[in-house]
Short mmCIF file of C-alpha atoms in Angstrom, two decimals:
data_model
loop_
_atom_site.label_atom_id
_atom_site.label_comp_id
_atom_site.label_asym_id
_atom_site.label_seq_id
_atom_site.Cartn_x
_atom_site.Cartn_y
_atom_site.Cartn_z
CA MET P 1 0.97 39.32 -30.68
CA SER P 2 0.76 35.53 -30.70
CA HIS P 3 2.08 33.53 -27.77
CA GLN P 4 5.75 32.60 -27.96
CA ALA P 5 6.86 29.27 -26.51
CA LEU P 6 8.84 29.60 -23.30
CA TYR P 7 11.87 27.74 -24.64
CA ARG P 8 12.11 30.29 -27.49
CA LYS P 9 11.43 33.28 -25.31
CA TRP P 10 14.11 32.26 -22.81
CA ARG P 11 16.74 31.06 -25.27
CA PRO P 12 20.13 32.45 -24.08
CA ILE P 13 21.59 35.33 -26.11
CA THR P 14 25.05 35.41 -24.49
CA PHE P 15 27.48 32.73 -23.36
CA ASP P 16 26.91 33.80 -19.75
CA ASP P 17 23.20 32.87 -20.06
CA VAL P 18 23.98 29.28 -21.07
CA VAL P 19 23.75 26.99 -18.01
CA GLY P 20 25.29 23.58 -17.55
CA GLN P 21 27.93 23.93 -20.31
CA GLU P 22 30.49 26.19 -18.63
CA HIS P 23 33.40 24.06 -19.91
CA ILE P 24 32.41 25.02 -23.47
CA THR P 25 31.24 28.61 -23.06
CA ALA P 26 34.43 29.56 -21.19
CA ALA P 27 36.60 28.26 -24.06
CA LEU P 28 34.52 30.00 -26.73
CA ARG P 29 34.55 33.31 -24.85
CA ALA P 30 38.33 33.13 -24.52
CA GLN P 31 38.74 32.49 -28.25
CA VAL P 32 36.48 35.40 -29.21
CA GLU P 33 38.21 37.73 -26.77
CA ALA P 34 41.68 36.76 -28.04
CA GLY P 35 40.64 36.82 -31.72
CA ARG P 36 41.70 33.19 -32.22
CA LEU P 37 38.56 31.74 -33.75
CA SER P 38 38.89 28.49 -35.66
CA HIS P 39 37.50 28.14 -39.17
CA ALA P 40 35.24 25.17 -38.26
CA TYR P 41 33.52 24.01 -35.07
CA LEU P 42 31.63 20.80 -34.37
CA PHE P 43 29.10 20.79 -31.50
CA THR P 44 27.84 17.35 -30.44
CA GLY P 45 25.54 16.15 -27.67
CA THR P 46 22.03 15.04 -26.86
CA ARG P 47 19.00 17.15 -27.76
CA GLY P 48 18.18 20.34 -25.89
CA THR P 49 21.62 20.88 -24.36
CA GLY P 50 22.46 24.16 -26.14
CA LYS P 51 24.27 23.22 -29.37
CA THR P 52 22.29 25.41 -31.76
CA THR P 53 22.00 28.17 -29.14
CA CYS P 54 25.79 28.33 -28.71
CA ALA P 55 26.23 28.23 -32.49
CA LYS P 56 24.04 31.32 -32.88
CA ILE P 57 25.79 33.13 -30.04
CA LEU P 58 29.18 32.30 -31.59
CA ALA P 59 27.97 33.59 -34.97
CA ARG P 60 27.02 36.92 -33.38
CA ALA P 61 30.18 37.12 -31.28
CA ALA P 62 32.36 36.52 -34.35
CA ASN P 63 30.67 39.43 -36.18
CA CYS P 64 30.04 41.75 -33.19
CA LEU P 65 31.48 45.26 -33.50
CA HIS P 66 31.84 45.69 -29.73
CA PRO P 67 32.17 42.29 -27.97
CA VAL P 68 32.03 42.35 -24.17
CA GLY P 69 34.27 39.78 -22.48
CA GLY P 70 33.90 37.38 -25.39
CA ASN P 71 30.11 37.80 -25.47
CA PRO P 72 28.21 39.55 -28.27
CA CYS P 73 26.91 42.96 -27.24
CA ASN P 74 23.54 42.28 -28.96
CA GLN P 75 23.23 46.04 -29.50
CA CYS P 76 25.33 46.82 -32.58
CA GLU P 77 23.87 46.64 -36.08
CA ASN P 78 25.62 43.33 -36.80
CA CYS P 79 24.23 41.65 -33.68
CA ARG P 80 20.74 43.02 -34.29
CA ALA P 81 20.78 41.78 -37.89
CA VAL P 82 21.72 38.25 -36.79
CA LEU P 83 19.14 38.29 -33.95
CA GLU P 84 16.42 39.36 -36.36
CA ASP P 85 17.44 36.72 -38.98
CA SER P 86 17.99 39.45 -41.54
CA ALA P 87 21.77 39.03 -41.99
CA VAL P 88 22.50 37.68 -45.47
CA ASP P 89 25.99 36.62 -44.38
CA VAL P 90 24.72 34.17 -41.73
CA THR P 91 23.10 31.05 -43.18
CA GLU P 92 21.47 28.37 -41.04
CA ILE P 93 20.90 25.06 -42.82
CA ASP P 94 18.91 22.05 -41.64
CA ALA P 95 20.83 19.09 -43.02
CA ALA P 96 17.85 16.80 -42.47
CA SER P 97 16.04 18.42 -45.41
CA ASN P 98 19.00 19.93 -47.30
CA ASN P 99 21.34 16.97 -47.45
CA GLY P 100 22.14 16.68 -51.13
CA VAL P 101 25.28 17.42 -53.10
CA ASP P 102 23.66 20.42 -54.81
CA ASN P 103 23.03 22.13 -51.44
CA ILE P 104 26.71 21.87 -50.53
CA ARG P 105 27.81 23.00 -54.00
CA GLU P 106 25.88 26.23 -53.48
CA ILE P 107 27.89 26.81 -50.31
CA ARG P 108 31.16 26.08 -52.13
CA GLU P 109 30.31 28.74 -54.69
CA GLU P 110 29.23 31.32 -52.06
CA VAL P 111 32.34 31.06 -49.86
CA ASN P 112 34.47 32.55 -52.63
CA TYR P 113 32.71 35.90 -52.23
CA ALA P 114 33.45 38.33 -49.41
CA PRO P 115 30.68 38.97 -46.86
CA ALA P 116 28.18 41.64 -47.87
CA ALA P 117 27.81 43.42 -44.51
CA LEU P 118 29.33 41.43 -41.63
CA LYS P 119 32.88 40.51 -40.76
CA MET P 120 32.55 36.82 -41.64
CA ARG P 121 30.34 34.68 -43.82
CA THR P 122 28.97 32.13 -41.32
CA TYR P 123 27.30 28.78 -42.02
CA ILE P 124 25.44 26.90 -39.24
CA ILE P 125 24.67 23.34 -40.39
CA ASP P 126 22.33 21.62 -37.93
CA GLU P 127 22.02 17.81 -37.79
CA VAL P 128 25.07 17.56 -40.03
CA HIS P 129 25.12 13.76 -39.72
CA MET P 130 22.12 13.68 -42.11
CA LEU P 131 24.25 14.79 -45.06
CA SER P 132 24.70 12.20 -47.79
CA THR P 133 28.08 10.68 -48.57
CA GLY P 134 28.36 12.80 -51.69
CA ALA P 135 27.50 15.96 -49.73
CA PHE P 136 30.18 15.18 -47.13
CA ASN P 137 32.72 14.70 -49.90
CA ALA P 138 31.71 17.99 -51.50
CA LEU P 139 32.06 19.78 -48.14
CA LEU P 140 35.41 18.23 -47.32
CA LYS P 141 37.70 20.38 -49.47
CA THR P 142 35.99 23.64 -48.53
CA LEU P 143 36.10 22.68 -44.86
CA GLU P 144 39.79 21.89 -45.07
CA GLU P 145 40.94 25.14 -46.71
CA PRO P 146 38.20 27.77 -46.43
CA PRO P 147 38.80 31.48 -47.10
CA GLU P 148 39.68 33.59 -44.05
CA HIS P 149 36.27 35.27 -44.03
CA VAL P 150 34.31 31.99 -43.65
CA LEU P 151 33.21 30.30 -40.42
CA PHE P 152 31.56 26.86 -40.29
CA ILE P 153 29.61 25.70 -37.20
CA LEU P 154 28.32 22.12 -37.41
CA ALA P 155 25.93 20.55 -34.88
CA THR P 156 24.88 16.92 -34.49
CA THR P 157 23.23 14.55 -32.04
CA GLU P 158 24.82 11.44 -33.62
CA ILE P 159 28.56 12.02 -33.78
CA HIS P 160 29.26 8.41 -34.83
CA LYS P 161 27.65 9.11 -38.22
CA VAL P 162 30.01 11.97 -39.05
CA PRO P 163 32.99 10.80 -41.19
CA ALA P 164 36.42 10.88 -39.57
CA THR P 165 37.67 13.14 -42.36
CA ILE P 166 35.17 15.80 -41.24
CA LEU P 167 35.93 15.32 -37.55
CA SER P 168 39.64 15.85 -38.07
CA ARG P 169 39.04 19.27 -39.69
CA CYS P 170 36.83 20.69 -36.93
CA GLN P 171 37.30 21.87 -33.38
CA ARG P 172 35.01 19.53 -31.47
CA TYR P 173 33.01 20.36 -28.31
CA ASP P 174 30.89 17.77 -26.46
CA PHE P 175 27.77 19.12 -24.75
CA ARG P 176 26.89 17.23 -21.56
CA ARG P 177 23.49 16.34 -20.20
CA ILE P 178 22.41 19.05 -17.78
CA GLY P 179 21.93 17.99 -14.15
CA PRO P 180 18.42 17.96 -12.62
CA GLU P 181 19.33 20.55 -9.98
CA VAL P 182 20.67 22.96 -12.62
CA ILE P 183 17.51 22.57 -14.70
CA ARG P 184 15.33 22.98 -11.60
CA ASP P 185 17.00 26.27 -10.71
CA ARG P 186 16.56 27.53 -14.27
CA LEU P 187 12.87 26.56 -14.27
CA LEU P 188 12.29 28.36 -10.99
CA HIS P 189 14.04 31.45 -12.40
CA ILE P 190 11.85 31.41 -15.53
CA ALA P 191 8.68 30.79 -13.50
CA GLY P 192 9.51 33.69 -11.18
CA ALA P 193 10.08 36.06 -14.08
CA GLU P 194 6.88 34.92 -15.82
CA GLY P 195 4.77 35.05 -12.66
CA ILE P 196 4.11 31.30 -12.75
CA PRO P 197 3.50 29.75 -9.26
CA LEU P 198 5.86 26.75 -9.52
CA ALA P 199 6.61 24.58 -6.50
CA PRO P 200 10.28 23.52 -6.06
CA ASP P 201 9.43 19.79 -5.91
CA ALA P 202 7.36 20.13 -9.10
CA ALA P 203 10.29 21.92 -10.77
CA LEU P 204 12.60 19.05 -9.79
CA LEU P 205 10.15 16.52 -11.24
CA LEU P 206 10.01 18.47 -14.53
CA ALA P 207 13.81 18.61 -14.54
CA ARG P 208 14.06 14.84 -14.12
CA LEU P 209 11.49 14.26 -16.85
CA GLY P 210 13.59 16.47 -19.12
CA ASP P 211 16.34 13.83 -18.90
CA GLY P 212 19.22 16.28 -19.21
CA SER P 213 17.54 18.46 -21.85
CA MET P 214 16.86 22.07 -20.84
CA ARG P 215 14.58 22.64 -23.82
CA ASP P 216 12.44 19.58 -23.03
CA ALA P 217 12.08 20.62 -19.39
CA ILE P 218 11.01 24.16 -20.31
CA SER P 219 8.52 22.75 -22.84
CA LEU P 220 7.06 20.52 -20.11
CA LEU P 221 6.70 23.56 -17.88
CA ASP P 222 4.87 25.36 -20.67
CA ARG P 223 2.43 22.42 -20.92
CA CYS P 224 1.65 22.65 -17.21
CA VAL P 225 0.83 26.36 -17.18
CA ALA P 226 -2.90 26.79 -16.56
CA GLY P 227 -3.73 30.37 -15.73
CA ASP P 228 -3.03 31.31 -12.14
CA ARG P 229 -3.24 27.75 -10.84
CA ALA P 230 -0.27 26.68 -8.75
CA ILE P 231 1.92 24.05 -10.39
CA ASP P 232 2.54 21.34 -7.79
CA LEU P 233 3.35 17.63 -8.04
CA ALA P 234 -0.29 16.57 -8.44
CA HIS P 235 -0.84 19.11 -11.23
CA VAL P 236 2.29 17.96 -13.09
CA HIS P 237 1.17 14.31 -12.87
CA GLN P 238 -2.28 15.22 -14.14
CA CYS P 239 -1.07 17.41 -17.02
CA LEU P 240 1.64 15.08 -18.27
CA GLY P 241 -0.29 11.84 -17.77
CA ILE P 242 2.33 10.15 -15.58
CA ALA P 243 1.72 7.98 -12.54
CA GLU P 244 2.43 9.27 -9.07
CA ASN P 245 5.31 7.76 -7.11
CA ASP P 246 3.11 5.95 -4.62
CA LYS P 247 1.14 4.28 -7.45
CA VAL P 248 4.28 3.05 -9.20
CA MET P 249 5.72 1.82 -5.90
CA GLY P 250 2.39 0.16 -5.02
CA LEU P 251 2.36 -1.59 -8.39
CA PHE P 252 5.87 -2.94 -7.79
CA GLN P 253 5.00 -4.11 -4.28
CA ALA P 254 2.00 -6.01 -5.65
CA ILE P 255 4.29 -7.69 -8.20
CA ARG P 256 6.85 -8.55 -5.52
CA GLN P 257 4.14 -10.12 -3.35
CA GLY P 258 2.63 -12.01 -6.30
CA ASP P 259 -0.74 -10.26 -5.80
CA ALA P 260 -2.16 -10.17 -9.33
CA ALA P 261 -5.50 -8.73 -8.15
CA ALA P 262 -3.81 -5.74 -6.51
CA ALA P 263 -1.54 -5.19 -9.51
CA LEU P 264 -4.44 -5.23 -11.97
CA SER P 265 -6.49 -2.95 -9.71
CA SER P 266 -3.64 -0.44 -9.51
CA PHE P 267 -3.16 -0.61 -13.27
CA TYR P 268 -6.90 -0.08 -13.84
CA ASP P 269 -6.87 3.08 -11.70
CA CYS P 270 -3.99 4.51 -13.75
CA TYR P 271 -5.71 3.47 -16.99
CA GLN P 272 -8.99 5.15 -16.02
CA GLN P 273 -7.14 8.38 -15.21
CA GLY P 274 -5.83 8.48 -18.78
CA GLN P 275 -2.20 7.72 -17.98
CA ASP P 276 -0.21 6.41 -20.90
CA ILE P 277 0.51 2.67 -20.66
CA VAL P 278 3.99 2.97 -22.18
CA SER P 279 4.89 5.77 -19.75
CA LEU P 280 3.63 3.70 -16.82
CA PHE P 281 5.81 0.74 -17.75
CA ASP P 282 8.74 3.09 -18.39
CA GLU P 283 8.37 4.43 -14.84
CA LEU P 284 8.12 0.89 -13.45
CA LEU P 285 11.26 -0.10 -15.35
CA SER P 286 13.07 2.99 -14.03
CA LEU P 287 12.10 2.04 -10.47
CA ILE P 288 13.48 -1.48 -10.95
CA ARG P 289 16.68 -0.01 -12.35
CA ASP P 290 17.02 2.17 -9.25
CA LEU P 291 16.51 -0.87 -7.02
CA TYR P 292 19.25 -2.70 -8.93
CA VAL P 293 21.59 0.23 -8.28
CA VAL P 294 20.74 0.40 -4.58
CA GLN P 295 21.44 -3.31 -4.16
CA SER P 296 24.72 -3.17 -6.11
CA VAL P 297 26.42 0.08 -5.03
CA LYS P 298 27.42 1.19 -1.54
CA ASP P 299 26.94 4.90 -2.28
CA PRO P 300 24.34 5.15 -5.10
CA SER P 301 23.71 8.88 -4.75
CA ALA P 302 25.47 9.84 -8.00
CA ALA P 303 23.70 7.13 -10.00
CA LEU P 304 20.28 8.16 -8.65
CA GLU P 305 20.38 11.82 -9.67
CA GLY P 306 17.47 11.39 -12.07
CA SER P 307 15.41 9.07 -9.84
CA PHE P 308 11.84 10.01 -8.93
CA PHE P 309 12.20 8.36 -5.50
CA THR P 310 14.23 9.24 -2.43
CA LEU P 311 17.15 7.06 -1.38
CA ASP P 312 15.31 5.94 1.77
CA GLU P 313 12.27 4.81 -0.26
CA LEU P 314 14.47 2.83 -2.62
CA ARG P 315 16.47 1.18 0.16
CA GLN P 316 13.28 0.11 1.91
CA ALA P 317 11.81 -1.35 -1.29
CA ALA P 318 15.10 -3.07 -2.21
CA GLN P 319 15.20 -5.04 1.05
CA GLY P 320 12.48 -7.45 0.00
CA ALA P 321 13.30 -7.62 -3.72
CA GLU P 322 15.28 -10.65 -4.88
CA PRO P 323 17.78 -10.08 -7.72
CA GLY P 324 16.24 -12.93 -9.70
CA LEU P 325 12.82 -11.26 -9.58
CA LEU P 326 14.29 -7.90 -10.63
CA GLU P 327 16.03 -9.49 -13.61
CA PHE P 328 12.83 -11.30 -14.60
CA CYS P 329 10.88 -8.02 -14.35
CA VAL P 330 13.39 -6.17 -16.52
CA ASN P 331 13.27 -8.80 -19.28
CA THR P 332 9.49 -9.15 -19.21
CA ILE P 333 8.78 -5.41 -19.17
CA SER P 334 11.31 -4.79 -21.95
CA GLU P 335 9.64 -7.40 -24.15
CA THR P 336 6.22 -5.88 -23.44
CA LEU P 337 7.40 -2.34 -24.22
CA ALA P 338 8.76 -3.53 -27.57
CA ARG P 339 5.38 -5.12 -28.35
CA LEU P 340 3.25 -2.20 -27.12
CA THR P 341 4.57 0.11 -29.83
CA ARG P 342 2.86 -1.99 -32.50
CA SER P 343 0.00 -3.55 -30.55
CA ALA P 344 -3.63 -2.70 -31.26
CA ILE P 345 -4.80 -3.92 -27.82
CA ARG P 346 -2.33 -2.31 -25.43
CA ARG P 347 -4.46 -2.84 -22.36
CA ALA P 348 -4.66 -6.62 -22.82
CA ASP P 349 -0.92 -6.87 -23.43
CA ALA P 350 -0.20 -4.77 -20.34
CA GLU P 351 -2.52 -6.84 -18.13
CA MET P 352 -1.02 -10.12 -19.31
CA CYS P 353 2.44 -8.71 -18.61
CA LEU P 354 1.42 -7.82 -15.04
CA ILE P 355 -0.02 -11.31 -14.47
CA ARG P 356 3.24 -12.83 -15.72
CA LEU P 357 5.22 -10.55 -13.41
CA CYS P 358 3.10 -11.54 -10.41
CA ARG P 359 3.70 -15.22 -11.10
CA GLY P 360 7.43 -14.58 -11.08
CA PRO P 361 10.18 -16.47 -12.88
CA ALA P 362 9.57 -20.15 -13.49
CA SER P 363 11.65 -22.21 -11.07
CA PRO P 364 13.87 -24.87 -12.70
CA PRO P 365 12.86 -28.51 -12.10
CA ALA P 366 14.33 -29.98 -8.94
CA GLN P 367 17.15 -32.46 -9.52
CA ALA P 368 17.87 -35.40 -7.30
CA ALA P 369 20.92 -34.87 -5.11
CA PRO P 370 23.86 -37.11 -6.08
CA ALA P 371 24.60 -39.98 -3.70
CA PRO P 372 27.62 -39.59 -1.41
CA ALA P 373 30.87 -40.99 -2.72
CA ALA P 374 31.03 -43.63 0.04
CA ALA P 375 27.54 -44.86 -0.79
CA ARG P 376 28.46 -45.09 -4.45
CA ARG P 377 31.51 -47.20 -3.62
CA GLN P 378 29.50 -49.59 -1.43
CA ALA P 379 26.52 -49.92 -3.76
CA PRO P 380 26.40 -53.33 -5.45
CA ARG P 381 26.92 -53.39 -9.15
CA PRO P 382 23.70 -53.94 -11.10
CA GLN P 383 23.37 -57.44 -12.48
CA PRO P 384 22.47 -57.84 -16.13
CA ALA P 385 18.79 -58.54 -16.49
CA THR P 386 17.79 -61.86 -17.98
CA SER P 387 15.74 -61.58 -21.08
CA ALA P 388 12.14 -62.57 -20.49
CA PRO P 389 9.37 -62.91 -23.04
CA ALA P 390 7.16 -59.89 -23.27
CA ALA P 391 3.80 -60.33 -21.58
CA PRO P 392 0.97 -60.60 -24.09
CA PRO P 393 -1.56 -57.81 -24.02
CA ALA P 394 -4.63 -58.42 -21.90
CA ALA P 395 -7.61 -59.60 -23.79
CA ASP P 396 -9.83 -56.82 -22.45
CA ALA P 397 -7.27 -54.04 -22.88
CA PRO P 398 -8.48 -51.26 -25.21
CA PRO P 399 -6.53 -50.72 -28.43
CA PRO P 400 -4.02 -47.87 -28.42
CA SER P 401 -5.58 -44.49 -29.15
CA PRO P 402 -4.73 -43.04 -32.56
CA ALA P 403 -4.78 -39.50 -31.11
CA SER P 404 -1.63 -37.45 -31.59
CA GLN P 405 0.53 -36.69 -28.59
CA ALA P 406 0.58 -33.15 -27.13
CA GLY P 407 2.92 -30.97 -29.10
CA ASP P 408 2.87 -33.26 -32.15
CA PRO P 409 5.13 -31.42 -34.61
CA ASP P 410 3.46 -32.95 -37.69
CA LEU P 411 0.02 -31.84 -36.52
CA ARG P 412 1.35 -28.39 -35.65
CA ASP P 413 3.03 -27.97 -39.05
CA ARG P 414 -0.12 -29.00 -40.90
CA PHE P 415 -2.17 -26.54 -38.85
CA PHE P 416 0.31 -23.71 -39.48
CA ALA P 417 0.19 -24.41 -43.22
CA ALA P 418 -3.62 -24.17 -43.14
CA LEU P 419 -3.46 -21.03 -40.98
CA LYS P 420 -1.11 -19.21 -43.36
CA GLY P 421 -2.63 -15.99 -44.70
CA THR P 422 -5.17 -15.64 -41.88
CA PRO P 423 -5.09 -12.03 -40.51
CA MET P 424 -4.21 -12.07 -36.81
CA ASN P 425 -2.95 -9.68 -34.15
CA PRO P 426 0.86 -10.08 -33.65
CA ALA P 427 0.42 -10.88 -29.95
CA ALA P 428 -2.19 -13.56 -30.71
CA ALA P 429 0.01 -15.01 -33.45
CA THR P 430 2.90 -15.31 -30.97
CA TYR P 431 0.79 -17.32 -28.52
CA VAL P 432 -0.47 -19.55 -31.33
CA ARG P 433 3.12 -20.34 -32.34
CA LEU P 434 3.99 -21.27 -28.72
CA ALA P 435 0.94 -23.52 -28.24
CA SER P 436 0.81 -27.34 -28.11
CA TYR P 437 -1.54 -29.23 -30.46
CA THR P 438 -3.37 -32.52 -29.81
CA ALA P 439 -5.95 -34.39 -31.87
CA GLN P 440 -8.89 -35.37 -29.65
CA GLY P 441 -11.39 -37.26 -31.70
CA GLY P 442 -12.66 -34.85 -34.32
CA LYS P 443 -11.52 -31.80 -32.36
CA LEU P 444 -8.19 -29.98 -32.33
CA LEU P 445 -7.09 -29.26 -28.76
CA ILE P 446 -4.84 -26.16 -28.53
CA ALA P 447 -3.06 -25.77 -25.18
CA VAL P 448 -1.74 -22.23 -24.54
CA ASP P 449 -0.43 -20.21 -21.60
CA GLU P 450 -3.23 -19.24 -19.24
CA GLU P 451 -2.75 -15.50 -19.84
CA ALA P 452 -3.19 -16.10 -23.60
CA LEU P 453 -6.78 -17.35 -23.17
CA LEU P 454 -7.96 -13.76 -22.65
CA LEU P 455 -6.49 -12.79 -26.01
CA LEU P 456 -7.33 -15.87 -28.10
CA ASP P 457 -10.83 -16.61 -26.83
CA ARG P 458 -12.43 -13.99 -29.07
CA PRO P 459 -14.90 -14.61 -31.91
CA ARG P 460 -12.67 -13.24 -34.66
CA VAL P 461 -9.60 -15.21 -33.55
CA LEU P 462 -11.57 -18.41 -32.94
CA LYS P 463 -13.14 -18.14 -36.41
CA GLY P 464 -9.68 -18.07 -38.00
CA LEU P 465 -8.47 -21.02 -35.91
CA GLU P 466 -11.56 -23.11 -36.68
CA ASP P 467 -11.33 -22.41 -40.42
CA ALA P 468 -7.71 -23.58 -40.42
CA ALA P 469 -8.60 -26.69 -38.36
CA GLN P 470 -11.41 -27.64 -40.76
CA LYS P 471 -8.97 -27.49 -43.68
CA ILE P 472 -6.97 -30.34 -42.14
CA GLY P 473 -9.98 -32.48 -41.21
CA PHE P 474 -11.10 -31.33 -37.73
CA SER P 475 -14.65 -30.34 -36.91
CA SER P 476 -13.83 -27.66 -34.32
CA VAL P 477 -11.19 -26.16 -32.04
CA ARG P 478 -10.97 -26.25 -28.25
CA LEU P 479 -8.71 -23.83 -26.32
CA GLN P 480 -7.24 -25.00 -23.03
CA ALA P 481 -4.65 -23.73 -20.55
CA LYS P 482 -1.40 -25.67 -20.49
CA GLY P 483 -1.30 -28.21 -17.67
CA ALA P 484 -5.10 -28.39 -17.32
CA ALA P 485 -6.86 -31.73 -17.51
CA PRO P 486 -8.14 -32.44 -21.05
CA ALA P 487 -11.83 -31.79 -21.46
CA SER P 488 -14.14 -34.71 -22.20
CA ASP P 489 -15.67 -35.05 -25.63
CA ALA P 490 -19.03 -35.64 -24.05
CA GLY P 491 -18.72 -32.08 -22.71
CA GLY P 492 -21.54 -30.12 -24.39
CA LEU P 493 -24.84 -31.78 -23.38
CA ASP P 494 -23.57 -33.32 -20.16
CA GLU P 495 -22.34 -29.96 -18.93
CA ILE P 496 -25.73 -28.37 -19.67
CA LEU P 497 -27.63 -31.12 -17.84
CA GLN P 498 -25.28 -30.98 -14.85
CA THR P 499 -25.58 -27.20 -14.59
CA ALA P 500 -29.38 -27.37 -14.89
CA GLN P 501 -29.53 -30.00 -12.13
CA GLU P 502 -27.42 -27.82 -9.83
CA LEU P 503 -29.72 -24.86 -10.46
CA GLY P 504 -32.87 -26.94 -9.88
CA VAL P 505 -34.13 -26.58 -13.44
CA ASP P 506 -36.23 -29.51 -14.67
CA ILE P 507 -35.25 -30.56 -18.21
CA GLN P 508 -37.30 -33.38 -19.75
CA ASN P 509 -35.69 -35.74 -22.24
CA SER P 510 -37.56 -36.04 -25.51
#
């Protein structure tokens, strides 16, 4: 027999087996036991919280011949037929792929017939928010006045997309995210029954990575199973490609201290170990969020349930973190994460982001303090200046240079027009748009942020820039960091001769 995924093998078959949703299972059990089932239910909540599982249990309980305390017995012929997916009276529909009007019309025609073998004709419509407008309208009348032998169970992860007319005709139940401790206990129970050596701290890490989803956490456990090897924290980090806590904390400390070398070294270690760049920045962003919470809330325990760090570790790290730096880190990392999803050179983008983080937020220019009021009152009023003839220019003064000023908008616009249609990486194109442009003799000087030089100083990019510059009359392009002194036009040969002289190489002029 082929291997069955753990989340399928351990899917609950009674309401008592469902964990973390006791407020819903207790109500459903009471309705089954009292025989007061509604004609339509709507289950909503995030993924992996038990919506479809409870729908299937409710379908069996509604048709069970011998229910036990509101739970299906799972032994009678009706329960066995539903468990084995052989019951013709229970139909499960995926609205993501069956969302047309014709699919709902088939249901409208079927509900008029009595069930063939079970007590009730049951329809489970998963991801119901994917139905088209026409399909919702076709379902509306049947949902409002269905025959007594029909039961509808709708499930969705996006309740805001379900029309209000549908909501008002259903009995709604909201499934909560499951707490990390509850998921941890369930994982340890499954591991014990399966003979999997799972450490409690590793189970808690898997529970936190599940982010409130029991199914996701069990799937992560299944990924970590490797024979008889014990599943500890190090094994989970290795299998799932996530950074260890001390590496993420070390990366943040390097950023806080402005140590770009240490930050890049830490990132390189994670990169060489095959850890996903997006996951690494997600973990760094989660750490900064936790630090925000620790600095803002007196008792942050409830808000740090899903944190990968202890409260003592976070309090110690938050002591030296300024709120301005944290806000700058959040904005910069968020922008980088949005770009990484479509970037072809993720490593370069990530490294430039870390360098920017280490530099910290740009401080605003200092403003002169206003003079005291008393000094302003005593200061003499300025006398109007007498007009004097302008001094004639010195005879030996050089004529004004025709070169454009830095950031000349006309020069920039002409260059952009020539550059239009040139294929370029989105990140490189962004830096080109933010650059300043100056005409220096026959060369076009492009001043960019220092971290952009690594990305733009590549043969393919330079070729595109030089082709565009030649279209508007320049011989070549020179890249330079913003704020650096402009390079001399004499550069080429003089630089070679100076370097040769320093190295002691004798070059004869010919």
